PDB file of C-alpha atoms in Angstrom:
ATOM      1  CA  MET A   7     -48.508-118.517 -75.697  1.00 50.00           C
ATOM      2  CA  ALA A   8     -48.793-119.542 -79.324  1.00 68.00           C
ATOM      3  CA  PHE A   9     -48.712-123.262 -78.532  1.00 85.00           C
ATOM      4  CA  LYS A  10     -52.235-123.862 -79.897  1.00 88.00           C
ATOM      5  CA  ALA A  11     -51.476-122.096 -83.191  1.00 90.00           C
ATOM      6  CA  PHE A  12     -48.117-123.904 -83.395  1.00 91.00           C
ATOM      7  CA  SER A  13     -49.841-127.217 -82.712  1.00 91.00           C
ATOM      8  CA  ASP A  14     -52.366-126.607 -85.510  1.00 90.00           C
ATOM      9  CA  TYR A  15     -49.535-125.589 -87.845  1.00 90.00           C
ATOM     10  CA  LEU A  16     -47.600-128.831 -87.283  1.00 90.00           C
ATOM     11  CA  LEU A  17     -50.691-131.009 -87.479  1.00 87.00           C
ATOM     12  CA  LEU A  18     -52.563-129.403 -90.354  1.00 87.00           C
ATOM     13  CA  GLU A  19     -49.947-127.672 -92.493  1.00 86.00           C
ATOM     14  CA  LYS A  20     -46.856-129.809 -91.896  1.00 84.00           C
ATOM     15  CA  ASN A  21     -48.804-133.083 -91.552  1.00 81.00           C
ATOM     16  CA  TYR A  22     -46.837-134.173 -88.476  1.00 84.00           C
ATOM     17  CA  SER A  23     -48.159-137.214 -86.646  1.00 81.00           C
ATOM     18  CA  LYS A  24     -49.889-136.794 -83.287  1.00 83.00           C
ATOM     19  CA  LEU A  25     -46.998-138.661 -81.658  1.00 84.00           C
ATOM     20  CA  THR A  26     -44.431-136.227 -83.106  1.00 87.00           C
ATOM     21  CA  LEU A  27     -46.624-133.282 -82.139  1.00 89.00           C
ATOM     22  CA  LYS A  28     -46.798-134.535 -78.566  1.00 91.00           C
ATOM     23  CA  ALA A  29     -42.992-134.769 -78.405  1.00 91.00           C
ATOM     24  CA  TYR A  30     -42.615-131.173 -79.671  1.00 93.00           C
ATOM     25  CA  LEU A  31     -45.125-129.806 -77.163  1.00 93.00           C
ATOM     26  CA  ASN A  32     -43.536-131.755 -74.302  1.00 93.00           C
ATOM     27  CA  ASP A  33     -40.163-130.158 -75.127  1.00 94.00           C
ATOM     28  CA  LEU A  34     -41.691-126.669 -75.241  1.00 93.00           C
ATOM     29  CA  GLU A  35     -43.514-127.157 -71.953  1.00 93.00           C
ATOM     30  CA  GLU A  36     -40.324-128.470 -70.341  1.00 93.00           C
ATOM     31  CA  PHE A  37     -38.451-125.336 -71.394  1.00 93.00           C
ATOM     32  CA  GLN A  38     -41.326-123.150 -70.233  1.00 91.00           C
ATOM     33  CA  ILE A  39     -41.122-124.711 -66.752  1.00 91.00           C
ATOM     34  CA  PHE A  40     -37.368-124.061 -66.725  1.00 91.00           C
ATOM     35  CA  ALA A  41     -37.883-120.437 -67.800  1.00 89.00           C
ATOM     36  CA  ILE A  42     -40.416-119.853 -65.035  1.00 89.00           C
ATOM     37  CA  SER A  43     -38.197-121.368 -62.349  1.00 87.00           C
ATOM     38  CA  GLU A  44     -34.934-119.772 -63.505  1.00 84.00           C
ATOM     39  CA  PHE A  45     -35.949-116.421 -64.972  1.00 81.00           C
ATOM     40  CA  ASN A  46     -39.435-115.916 -63.523  1.00 78.00           C
ATOM     41  CA  SER A  47     -40.770-115.676 -67.060  1.00 71.00           C
ATOM     42  CA  ASP A  48     -43.807-117.578 -68.301  1.00 69.00           C
ATOM     43  CA  SER A  49     -43.302-116.538 -71.922  1.00 78.00           C
ATOM     44  CA  ILE A  50     -40.634-118.379 -73.882  1.00 85.00           C
ATOM     45  CA  ASN A  51     -41.341-116.011 -76.770  1.00 85.00           C
ATOM     46  CA  GLU A  52     -39.180-113.354 -75.158  1.00 83.00           C
ATOM     47  CA  VAL A  53     -36.118-115.308 -74.019  1.00 87.00           C
ATOM     48  CA  HIS A  54     -32.566-114.695 -75.213  1.00 89.00           C
ATOM     49  CA  TYR A  55     -30.038-117.274 -76.376  1.00 92.00           C
ATOM     50  CA  ASN A  56     -28.093-117.013 -73.104  1.00 91.00           C
ATOM     51  CA  GLN A  57     -31.177-118.250 -71.272  1.00 91.00           C
ATOM     52  CA  ILE A  58     -31.593-121.144 -73.687  1.00 93.00           C
ATOM     53  CA  ARG A  59     -27.903-121.938 -73.237  1.00 93.00           C
ATOM     54  CA  ASN A  60     -28.490-122.150 -69.471  1.00 93.00           C
ATOM     55  CA  TRP A  61     -31.154-124.756 -70.179  1.00 93.00           C
ATOM     56  CA  ILE A  62     -28.736-126.705 -72.370  1.00 94.00           C
ATOM     57  CA  VAL A  63     -26.146-126.646 -69.578  1.00 92.00           C
ATOM     58  CA  ALA A  64     -28.766-127.869 -67.099  1.00 92.00           C
ATOM     59  CA  LEU A  65     -29.737-130.701 -69.451  1.00 93.00           C
ATOM     60  CA  VAL A  66     -26.103-131.734 -69.918  1.00 91.00           C
ATOM     61  CA  GLU A  67     -25.525-131.727 -66.160  1.00 91.00           C
ATOM     62  CA  SER A  68     -28.621-133.885 -65.652  1.00 91.00           C
ATOM     63  CA  GLY A  69     -26.997-136.638 -67.725  1.00 90.00           C
ATOM     64  CA  ILE A  70     -29.221-136.415 -70.792  1.00 90.00           C
ATOM     65  CA  THR A  71     -27.473-137.442 -74.000  1.00 91.00           C
ATOM     66  CA  ASN A  72     -26.411-134.856 -76.566  1.00 91.00           C
ATOM     67  CA  ARG A  73     -28.666-136.526 -79.102  1.00 89.00           C
ATOM     68  CA  THR A  74     -31.724-135.989 -76.893  1.00 93.00           C
ATOM     69  CA  ILE A  75     -30.684-132.413 -76.101  1.00 94.00           C
ATOM     70  CA  ASN A  76     -30.336-131.672 -79.813  1.00 94.00           C
ATOM     71  CA  ARG A  77     -33.836-133.006 -80.364  1.00 94.00           C
ATOM     72  CA  LYS A  78     -35.247-130.747 -77.645  1.00 95.00           C
ATOM     73  CA  ILE A  79     -33.483-127.692 -79.051  1.00 95.00           C
ATOM     74  CA  SER A  80     -34.719-128.642 -82.521  1.00 94.00           C
ATOM     75  CA  SER A  81     -38.288-128.552 -81.172  1.00 94.00           C
ATOM     76  CA  LEU A  82     -37.625-125.124 -79.721  1.00 95.00           C
ATOM     77  CA  ASN A  83     -36.058-123.922 -82.963  1.00 94.00           C
ATOM     78  CA  THR A  84     -39.060-125.105 -84.973  1.00 94.00           C
ATOM     79  CA  TYR A  85     -41.307-123.154 -82.616  1.00 94.00           C
ATOM     80  CA  TYR A  86     -39.282-119.958 -83.001  1.00 94.00           C
ATOM     81  CA  ARG A  87     -39.226-120.318 -86.778  1.00 93.00           C
ATOM     82  CA  PHE A  88     -43.010-120.590 -86.637  1.00 93.00           C
ATOM     83  CA  LEU A  89     -43.174-117.393 -84.537  1.00 92.00           C
ATOM     84  CA  LEU A  90     -41.040-115.660 -87.172  1.00 92.00           C
ATOM     85  CA  LYS A  91     -43.388-116.905 -89.871  1.00 91.00           C
ATOM     86  CA  ILE A  92     -46.433-115.394 -88.177  1.00 91.00           C
ATOM     87  CA  LYS A  93     -44.401-112.261 -87.260  1.00 91.00           C
ATOM     88  CA  ALA A  94     -44.831-112.824 -83.507  1.00 90.00           C
ATOM     89  CA  ILE A  95     -41.073-112.276 -83.021  1.00 90.00           C
ATOM     90  CA  GLU A  96     -38.447-110.435 -85.045  1.00 91.00           C
ATOM     91  CA  VAL A  97     -35.380-112.571 -84.275  1.00 92.00           C
ATOM     92  CA  ASN A  98     -34.992-116.291 -83.702  1.00 94.00           C
ATOM     93  CA  PRO A  99     -32.814-116.608 -80.560  1.00 93.00           C
ATOM     94  CA  LEU A 100     -31.488-119.909 -81.945  1.00 94.00           C
ATOM     95  CA  ASN A 101     -30.474-118.628 -85.379  1.00 91.00           C
ATOM     96  CA  LYS A 102     -26.748-119.014 -84.619  1.00 90.00           C
ATOM     97  CA  HIS A 103     -26.978-122.090 -82.402  1.00 93.00           C
ATOM     98  CA  LYS A 104     -24.780-125.072 -83.293  1.00 92.00           C
ATOM     99  CA  ALA A 105     -25.931-128.536 -82.355  1.00 90.00           C
ATOM    100  CA  LEU A 106     -23.963-130.498 -79.766  1.00 90.00           C
ATOM    101  CA  LYS A 107     -21.638-133.145 -81.154  1.00 87.00           C
ATOM    102  CA  VAL A 108     -22.933-136.687 -81.018  1.00 81.00           C
ATOM    103  CA  ASN A 109     -21.230-139.999 -81.601  1.00 75.00           C
ATOM    104  CA  LYS A 110     -22.618-141.573 -84.733  1.00 68.00           C
ATOM    105  CA  LYS A 111     -24.211-144.909 -83.972  1.00 67.00           C
ATOM    106  CA  ILE A 112     -23.256-147.577 -86.468  1.00 65.00           C
ATOM    107  CA  GLN A 113     -26.305-149.737 -87.063  1.00 71.00           C
ATOM    108  CA  VAL A 114     -25.064-153.250 -87.770  1.00 80.00           C
ATOM    109  CA  PRO A 115     -27.500-155.002 -90.118  1.00 86.00           C
ATOM    110  CA  PHE A 116     -28.333-158.677 -89.992  1.00 89.00           C
ATOM    111  CA  SER A 117     -26.178-160.679 -92.362  1.00 88.00           C
ATOM    112  CA  GLU A 118     -27.713-162.473 -95.318  1.00 90.00           C
ATOM    113  CA  ALA A 119     -26.917-165.750 -93.534  1.00 91.00           C
ATOM    114  CA  GLU A 120     -28.824-164.606 -90.417  1.00 92.00           C
ATOM    115  CA  MET A 121     -31.760-163.559 -92.587  1.00 92.00           C
ATOM    116  CA  LYS A 122     -31.803-166.947 -94.301  1.00 93.00           C
ATOM    117  CA  ALA A 123     -31.688-168.749 -90.955  1.00 93.00           C
ATOM    118  CA  VAL A 124     -34.717-166.844 -89.646  1.00 93.00           C
ATOM    119  CA  MET A 125     -36.643-167.224 -92.904  1.00 92.00           C
ATOM    120  CA  ASP A 126     -35.973-170.973 -92.822  1.00 92.00           C
ATOM    121  CA  ALA A 127     -37.167-171.104 -89.205  1.00 90.00           C
ATOM    122  CA  VAL A 128     -40.517-169.438 -89.973  1.00 91.00           C
ATOM    123  CA  HIS A 129     -41.086-171.038 -93.369  1.00 89.00           C
ATOM    124  CA  SER A 130     -43.146-173.979 -92.086  1.00 87.00           C
ATOM    125  CA  ALA A 131     -45.465-171.901 -89.876  1.00 87.00           C
ATOM    126  CA  ASN A 132     -49.142-172.616 -90.599  1.00 88.00           C
ATOM    127  CA  ASP A 133     -51.138-171.457 -87.561  1.00 93.00           C
ATOM    128  CA  PHE A 134     -52.408-167.886 -87.102  1.00 95.00           C
ATOM    129  CA  GLU A 135     -49.602-166.464 -84.953  1.00 95.00           C
ATOM    130  CA  GLY A 136     -46.904-168.364 -86.824  1.00 95.00           C
ATOM    131  CA  LEU A 137     -48.080-167.097 -90.219  1.00 96.00           C
ATOM    132  CA  ARG A 138     -48.574-163.581 -88.897  1.00 96.00           C
ATOM    133  CA  ASN A 139     -45.052-163.472 -87.465  1.00 96.00           C
ATOM    134  CA  ARG A 140     -43.639-164.931 -90.664  1.00 96.00           C
ATOM    135  CA  LEU A 141     -45.405-162.259 -92.736  1.00 97.00           C
ATOM    136  CA  ILE A 142     -44.199-159.492 -90.413  1.00 97.00           C
ATOM    137  CA  ILE A 143     -40.586-160.621 -90.859  1.00 96.00           C
ATOM    138  CA  GLU A 144     -40.961-161.089 -94.622  1.00 96.00           C
ATOM    139  CA  LEU A 145     -42.574-157.661 -95.087  1.00 96.00           C
ATOM    140  CA  PHE A 146     -39.902-155.872 -93.086  1.00 95.00           C
ATOM    141  CA  TYR A 147     -37.133-157.508 -95.079  1.00 94.00           C
ATOM    142  CA  ALA A 148     -38.855-157.320 -98.464  1.00 93.00           C
ATOM    143  CA  THR A 149     -40.061-153.711 -98.209  1.00 93.00           C
ATOM    144  CA  GLY A 150     -37.951-151.902 -95.597  1.00 92.00           C
ATOM    145  CA  ILE A 151     -41.029-150.289 -94.033  1.00 94.00           C
ATOM    146  CA  ARG A 152     -40.959-148.715 -90.585  1.00 93.00           C
ATOM    147  CA  ARG A 153     -42.524-150.401 -87.561  1.00 94.00           C
ATOM    148  CA  ILE A 154     -45.341-147.841 -87.236  1.00 93.00           C
ATOM    149  CA  GLU A 155     -46.026-148.163 -90.969  1.00 95.00           C
ATOM    150  CA  LEU A 156     -46.420-151.920 -90.609  1.00 96.00           C
ATOM    151  CA  VAL A 157     -48.676-151.600 -87.577  1.00 95.00           C
ATOM    152  CA  ASN A 158     -50.991-149.231 -89.473  1.00 95.00           C
ATOM    153  CA  LEU A 159     -51.228-151.310 -92.660  1.00 96.00           C
ATOM    154  CA  LYS A 160     -54.788-152.029 -93.759  1.00 96.00           C
ATOM    155  CA  CYS A 161     -56.016-155.006 -95.752  1.00 96.00           C
ATOM    156  CA  SER A 162     -56.996-152.599 -98.532  1.00 96.00           C
ATOM    157  CA  ASP A 163     -53.363-151.435 -98.805  1.00 97.00           C
ATOM    158  CA  VAL A 164     -52.399-154.731-100.451  1.00 97.00           C
ATOM    159  CA  ASP A 165     -52.896-154.633-104.229  1.00 96.00           C
ATOM    160  CA  PHE A 166     -52.784-158.265-105.317  1.00 96.00           C
ATOM    161  CA  ALA A 167     -53.375-157.450-108.982  1.00 95.00           C
ATOM    162  CA  ASN A 168     -50.388-155.098-109.220  1.00 94.00           C
ATOM    163  CA  LYS A 169     -48.352-156.936-106.557  1.00 94.00           C
ATOM    164  CA  SER A 170     -47.733-153.771-104.576  1.00 94.00           C
ATOM    165  CA  LEU A 171     -48.235-152.314-101.120  1.00 95.00           C
ATOM    166  CA  LYS A 172     -49.492-148.824-100.274  1.00 95.00           C
ATOM    167  CA  VAL A 173     -47.660-147.409 -97.261  1.00 94.00           C
ATOM    168  CA  LEU A 174     -48.554-144.280 -95.313  1.00 91.00           C
ATOM    169  CA  GLY A 175     -45.247-142.804 -94.198  1.00 88.00           C
ATOM    170  CA  LYS A 176     -44.091-139.785 -92.246  1.00 84.00           C
ATOM    171  CA  ARG A 177     -46.179-136.628 -92.663  1.00 80.00           C
ATOM    172  CA  ASN A 178     -48.903-138.760 -94.269  1.00 84.00           C
ATOM    173  CA  LYS A 179     -46.905-139.244 -97.465  1.00 87.00           C
ATOM    174  CA  GLU A 180     -48.040-142.256 -99.461  1.00 91.00           C
ATOM    175  CA  ARG A 181     -45.662-144.502-101.365  1.00 92.00           C
ATOM    176  CA  TYR A 182     -46.101-147.748-103.251  1.00 93.00           C
ATOM    177  CA  ILE A 183     -43.679-150.639-102.823  1.00 93.00           C
ATOM    178  CA  PRO A 184     -43.541-153.691-105.111  1.00 92.00           C
ATOM    179  CA  LEU A 185     -44.117-157.060-103.486  1.00 94.00           C
ATOM    180  CA  LEU A 186     -42.291-160.291-104.264  1.00 94.00           C
ATOM    181  CA  ASP A 187     -44.375-163.283-105.345  1.00 94.00           C
ATOM    182  CA  SER A 188     -43.261-165.152-102.211  1.00 94.00           C
ATOM    183  CA  VAL A 189     -44.580-162.335-100.002  1.00 95.00           C
ATOM    184  CA  ILE A 190     -47.885-162.276-101.898  1.00 96.00           C
ATOM    185  CA  ASP A 191     -48.222-166.025-101.227  1.00 96.00           C
ATOM    186  CA  THR A 192     -47.556-165.518 -97.506  1.00 96.00           C
ATOM    187  CA  ILE A 193     -50.141-162.713 -97.330  1.00 97.00           C
ATOM    188  CA  LYS A 194     -52.750-165.014 -98.901  1.00 97.00           C
ATOM    189  CA  SER A 195     -51.929-167.811 -96.468  1.00 96.00           C
ATOM    190  CA  TYR A 196     -52.082-165.405 -93.527  1.00 96.00           C
ATOM    191  CA  MET A 197     -55.374-163.855 -94.685  1.00 96.00           C
ATOM    192  CA  LYS A 198     -56.924-167.324 -94.815  1.00 95.00           C
ATOM    193  CA  VAL A 199     -56.220-168.058 -91.128  1.00 95.00           C
ATOM    194  CA  ARG A 200     -56.913-164.424 -90.169  1.00 95.00           C
ATOM    195  CA  ASN A 201     -60.423-164.749 -91.596  1.00 92.00           C
ATOM    196  CA  GLU A 202     -60.997-167.755 -89.348  1.00 92.00           C
ATOM    197  CA  LEU A 203     -60.566-165.738 -86.136  1.00 91.00           C
ATOM    198  CA  VAL A 204     -63.736-165.972 -84.043  1.00 87.00           C
ATOM    199  CA  ILE A 205     -63.649-162.366 -82.783  1.00 88.00           C
ATOM    200  CA  VAL A 206     -62.251-159.481 -84.810  1.00 89.00           C
ATOM    201  CA  SER A 207     -62.755-155.918 -83.561  1.00 87.00           C
ATOM    202  CA  ASP A 208     -60.297-154.143 -85.912  1.00 81.00           C
ATOM    203  CA  ASP A 209     -61.191-155.772 -89.219  1.00 90.00           C
ATOM    204  CA  THR A 210     -59.686-153.044 -91.431  1.00 94.00           C
ATOM    205  CA  TYR A 211     -56.118-153.600 -90.189  1.00 96.00           C
ATOM    206  CA  LEU A 212     -53.908-156.247 -91.753  1.00 97.00           C
ATOM    207  CA  PHE A 213     -52.049-157.382 -88.649  1.00 96.00           C
ATOM    208  CA  LEU A 214     -54.081-158.512 -85.652  1.00 96.00           C
ATOM    209  CA  THR A 215     -53.430-160.219 -82.335  1.00 94.00           C
ATOM    210  CA  LYS A 216     -55.043-163.590 -81.693  1.00 92.00           C
ATOM    211  CA  LYS A 217     -57.757-161.651 -79.815  1.00 91.00           C
ATOM    212  CA  GLY A 218     -58.696-159.892 -83.035  1.00 93.00           C
ATOM    213  CA  VAL A 219     -57.381-156.415 -82.242  1.00 94.00           C
ATOM    214  CA  LYS A 220     -54.785-154.365 -84.088  1.00 94.00           C
ATOM    215  CA  VAL A 221     -51.172-155.288 -83.252  1.00 94.00           C
ATOM    216  CA  TYR A 222     -49.148-152.743 -81.285  1.00 93.00           C
ATOM    217  CA  GLU A 223     -45.552-151.556 -81.665  1.00 92.00           C
ATOM    218  CA  THR A 224     -44.111-153.297 -78.605  1.00 93.00           C
ATOM    219  CA  LEU A 225     -45.544-156.640 -79.752  1.00 94.00           C
ATOM    220  CA  VAL A 226     -43.944-156.226 -83.177  1.00 95.00           C
ATOM    221  CA  TYR A 227     -40.612-155.356 -81.548  1.00 94.00           C
ATOM    222  CA  ARG A 228     -40.855-158.431 -79.316  1.00 94.00           C
ATOM    223  CA  ILE A 229     -41.599-160.708 -82.284  1.00 95.00           C
ATOM    224  CA  ILE A 230     -38.506-159.516 -84.165  1.00 94.00           C
ATOM    225  CA  ASN A 231     -36.282-159.654 -81.088  1.00 93.00           C
ATOM    226  CA  ASP A 232     -37.429-163.171 -80.160  1.00 93.00           C
ATOM    227  CA  TYR A 233     -36.902-164.684 -83.604  1.00 93.00           C
ATOM    228  CA  PHE A 234     -33.561-163.038 -84.290  1.00 92.00           C
ATOM    229  CA  SER A 235     -32.190-163.835 -80.835  1.00 91.00           C
ATOM    230  CA  MET A 236     -32.185-167.455 -81.995  1.00 89.00           C
ATOM    231  CA  VAL A 237     -29.756-166.805 -84.850  1.00 87.00           C
ATOM    232  CA  SER A 238     -27.936-163.567 -84.032  1.00 83.00           C
ATOM    233  CA  SER A 239     -25.674-162.453 -81.201  1.00 78.00           C
ATOM    234  CA  LYS A 240     -26.122-158.767 -82.092  1.00 74.00           C
ATOM    235  CA  VAL A 241     -27.048-156.562 -79.160  1.00 72.00           C
ATOM    236  CA  LYS A 242     -29.777-154.761 -81.087  1.00 83.00           C
ATOM    237  CA  ARG A 243     -32.396-156.922 -82.786  1.00 88.00           C
ATOM    238  CA  SER A 244     -35.228-154.651 -83.811  1.00 90.00           C
ATOM    239  CA  PRO A 245     -37.544-153.805 -86.721  1.00 92.00           C
ATOM    240  CA  HIS A 246     -35.266-150.857 -87.507  1.00 90.00           C
ATOM    241  CA  ILE A 247     -32.307-153.209 -87.938  1.00 90.00           C
ATOM    242  CA  LEU A 248     -34.423-155.196 -90.407  1.00 92.00           C
ATOM    243  CA  ARG A 249     -35.102-151.949 -92.298  1.00 90.00           C
ATOM    244  CA  HIS A 250     -31.374-151.304 -92.210  1.00 88.00           C
ATOM    245  CA  SER A 251     -30.693-154.824 -93.503  1.00 90.00           C
ATOM    246  CA  PHE A 252     -33.141-154.331 -96.372  1.00 90.00           C
ATOM    247  CA  ALA A 253     -31.347-151.165 -97.520  1.00 88.00           C
ATOM    248  CA  THR A 254     -27.829-152.501 -96.990  1.00 87.00           C
ATOM    249  CA  HIS A 255     -28.432-155.780 -98.820  1.00 89.00           C
ATOM    250  CA  LEU A 256     -30.020-153.967-101.778  1.00 88.00           C
ATOM    251  CA  LEU A 257     -27.033-151.626-102.025  1.00 85.00           C
ATOM    252  CA  ASN A 258     -24.616-154.538-101.713  1.00 83.00           C
ATOM    253  CA  GLN A 259     -26.291-156.108-104.733  1.00 84.00           C
ATOM    254  CA  GLY A 260     -25.855-152.927-106.765  1.00 82.00           C
ATOM    255  CA  ALA A 261     -29.220-151.198-106.259  1.00 83.00           C
ATOM    256  CA  ASN A 262     -29.405-147.515-107.182  1.00 83.00           C
ATOM    257  CA  LEU A 263     -29.233-145.210-104.151  1.00 83.00           C
ATOM    258  CA  ASN A 264     -32.124-143.082-105.399  1.00 85.00           C
ATOM    259  CA  ALA A 265     -34.287-146.173-105.847  1.00 85.00           C
ATOM    260  CA  VAL A 266     -33.551-147.279-102.277  1.00 84.00           C
ATOM    261  CA  LYS A 267     -34.386-143.755-101.095  1.00 86.00           C
ATOM    262  CA  GLU A 268     -37.830-143.992-102.702  1.00 87.00           C
ATOM    263  CA  LEU A 269     -38.469-147.458-101.284  1.00 88.00           C
ATOM    264  CA  LEU A 270     -37.558-146.314 -97.766  1.00 87.00           C
ATOM    265  CA  GLY A 271     -39.691-143.180 -98.012  1.00 86.00           C
ATOM    266  CA  HIS A 272     -36.819-140.821 -97.231  1.00 83.00           C
ATOM    267  CA  SER A 273     -37.319-137.144 -98.044  1.00 77.00           C
ATOM    268  CA  SER A 274     -33.637-136.582 -98.822  1.00 77.00           C
ATOM    269  CA  LEU A 275     -30.777-138.623-100.215  1.00 76.00           C
ATOM    270  CA  ALA A 276     -28.641-137.740 -97.178  1.00 72.00           C
ATOM    271  CA  ALA A 277     -30.907-139.876 -94.977  1.00 69.00           C
ATOM    272  CA  THR A 278     -30.356-142.871 -97.257  1.00 74.00           C
ATOM    273  CA  GLN A 279     -26.599-142.423 -97.479  1.00 70.00           C
ATOM    274  CA  VAL A 280     -26.134-143.584 -93.870  1.00 67.00           C
ATOM    275  CA  TYR A 281     -26.769-147.099 -95.180  1.00 67.00           C
ATOM    276  CA  THR A 282     -23.918-146.948 -97.668  1.00 65.00           C
ATOM    277  CA  HIS A 283     -21.072-147.583 -95.196  1.00 58.00           C
ATOM    278  CA  ASN A 284     -21.865-151.295 -95.125  1.00 54.00           C
ATOM    279  CA  SER A 285     -22.148-151.351 -98.899  1.00 51.00           C
ATOM    280  CA  ILE A 286     -18.717-149.707 -99.151  1.00 51.00           C
ATOM    281  CA  ALA A 287     -17.334-152.247 -96.680  1.00 53.00           C
ATOM    282  CA  GLU A 288     -18.633-155.033 -98.902  1.00 52.00           C
ATOM    283  CA  LEU A 289     -17.101-153.402-101.973  1.00 49.00           C
ATOM    284  CA  LYS A 290     -13.752-153.137-100.188  1.00 54.00           C
ATOM    285  CA  LYS A 291     -13.859-156.830 -99.372  1.00 56.00           C
ATOM    286  CA  VAL A 292     -14.662-157.746-102.977  1.00 50.00           C
ATOM    287  CA  TYR A 293     -11.956-155.383-104.203  1.00 49.00           C
ATOM    288  CA  THR A 294      -9.322-156.799-101.844  1.00 59.00           C
ATOM    289  CA  ASP A 295     -10.218-160.391-102.708  1.00 60.00           C
ATOM    290  CA  ALA A 296     -10.238-159.790-106.447  1.00 54.00           C
ATOM    291  CA  HIS A 297      -7.569-157.212-107.247  1.00 48.00           C
ATOM    292  CA  PRO A 298      -4.246-158.763-108.391  1.00 54.00           C
ATOM    293  CA  ARG A 299      -2.188-156.204-106.451  1.00 56.00           C
ATOM    294  CA  SER A 300      -3.867-157.068-103.151  1.00 52.00           C
ATOM    295  CA  LYS A 301      -2.069-160.416-103.083  1.00 53.00           C
ATOM    296  CA  LYS A 302       1.369-158.786-103.078  1.00 48.00           C
TER     297      LYS A 302
END
């Protein structure tokens, strides 16, 4: 098995996170178990596409979504491409595989009115948790950062002089995002009450719990869901929807797509273009309301 070499390759050369690496290895081990039980083979290096297709059929029959199946096959494909790279195999058994069709999920962003309602609700917060939650919401909406990026922010990542934020994104890529004056003010207010915590065990991290330890992803999700449930009837109320709202509202106001791409930390423009459907919808509304022929 070349799992160890593959693991080092993803971690050291590709700069994948440990969480992503774990997901890849879990998928490979799952297929290995299937190969042993179905084909009596403990080496997935020597399987043929027909055997992989049997696994896909088994996954479909188990009720797993096409999206999840595609992710598992993508892990397998990455592994085989690595084996080709190190010349451990001569042919990638997945070189002609076509991904299963998936229904595109339309992420509905929060409206500007919903954003204003939440911002008004948190504006008067002055205790530790209130200011922390307010800053979390403001940062998500003002920067479009991912949940894990927010959780891992350090105090040193805030550059007050240049009014910017250093963010460590996917594959350890750094990017710098400008900060609004209002967000800078909230950070200063939060830092004041944060420094008054009696016990702090994770002093380097910006966001802490009231017990002085680094915040965790589920807590951040719960904060966003709780606040937005007060003003929005949307089924999904998550940090990712706030990221989506950030991008959509910028595009609605005429922001350049490439600029939004850089702010979001996307590696390709295609990833950013998924946010344009709401911008186009807004343009259609403006067009219909304003064009003389639309009244006829």
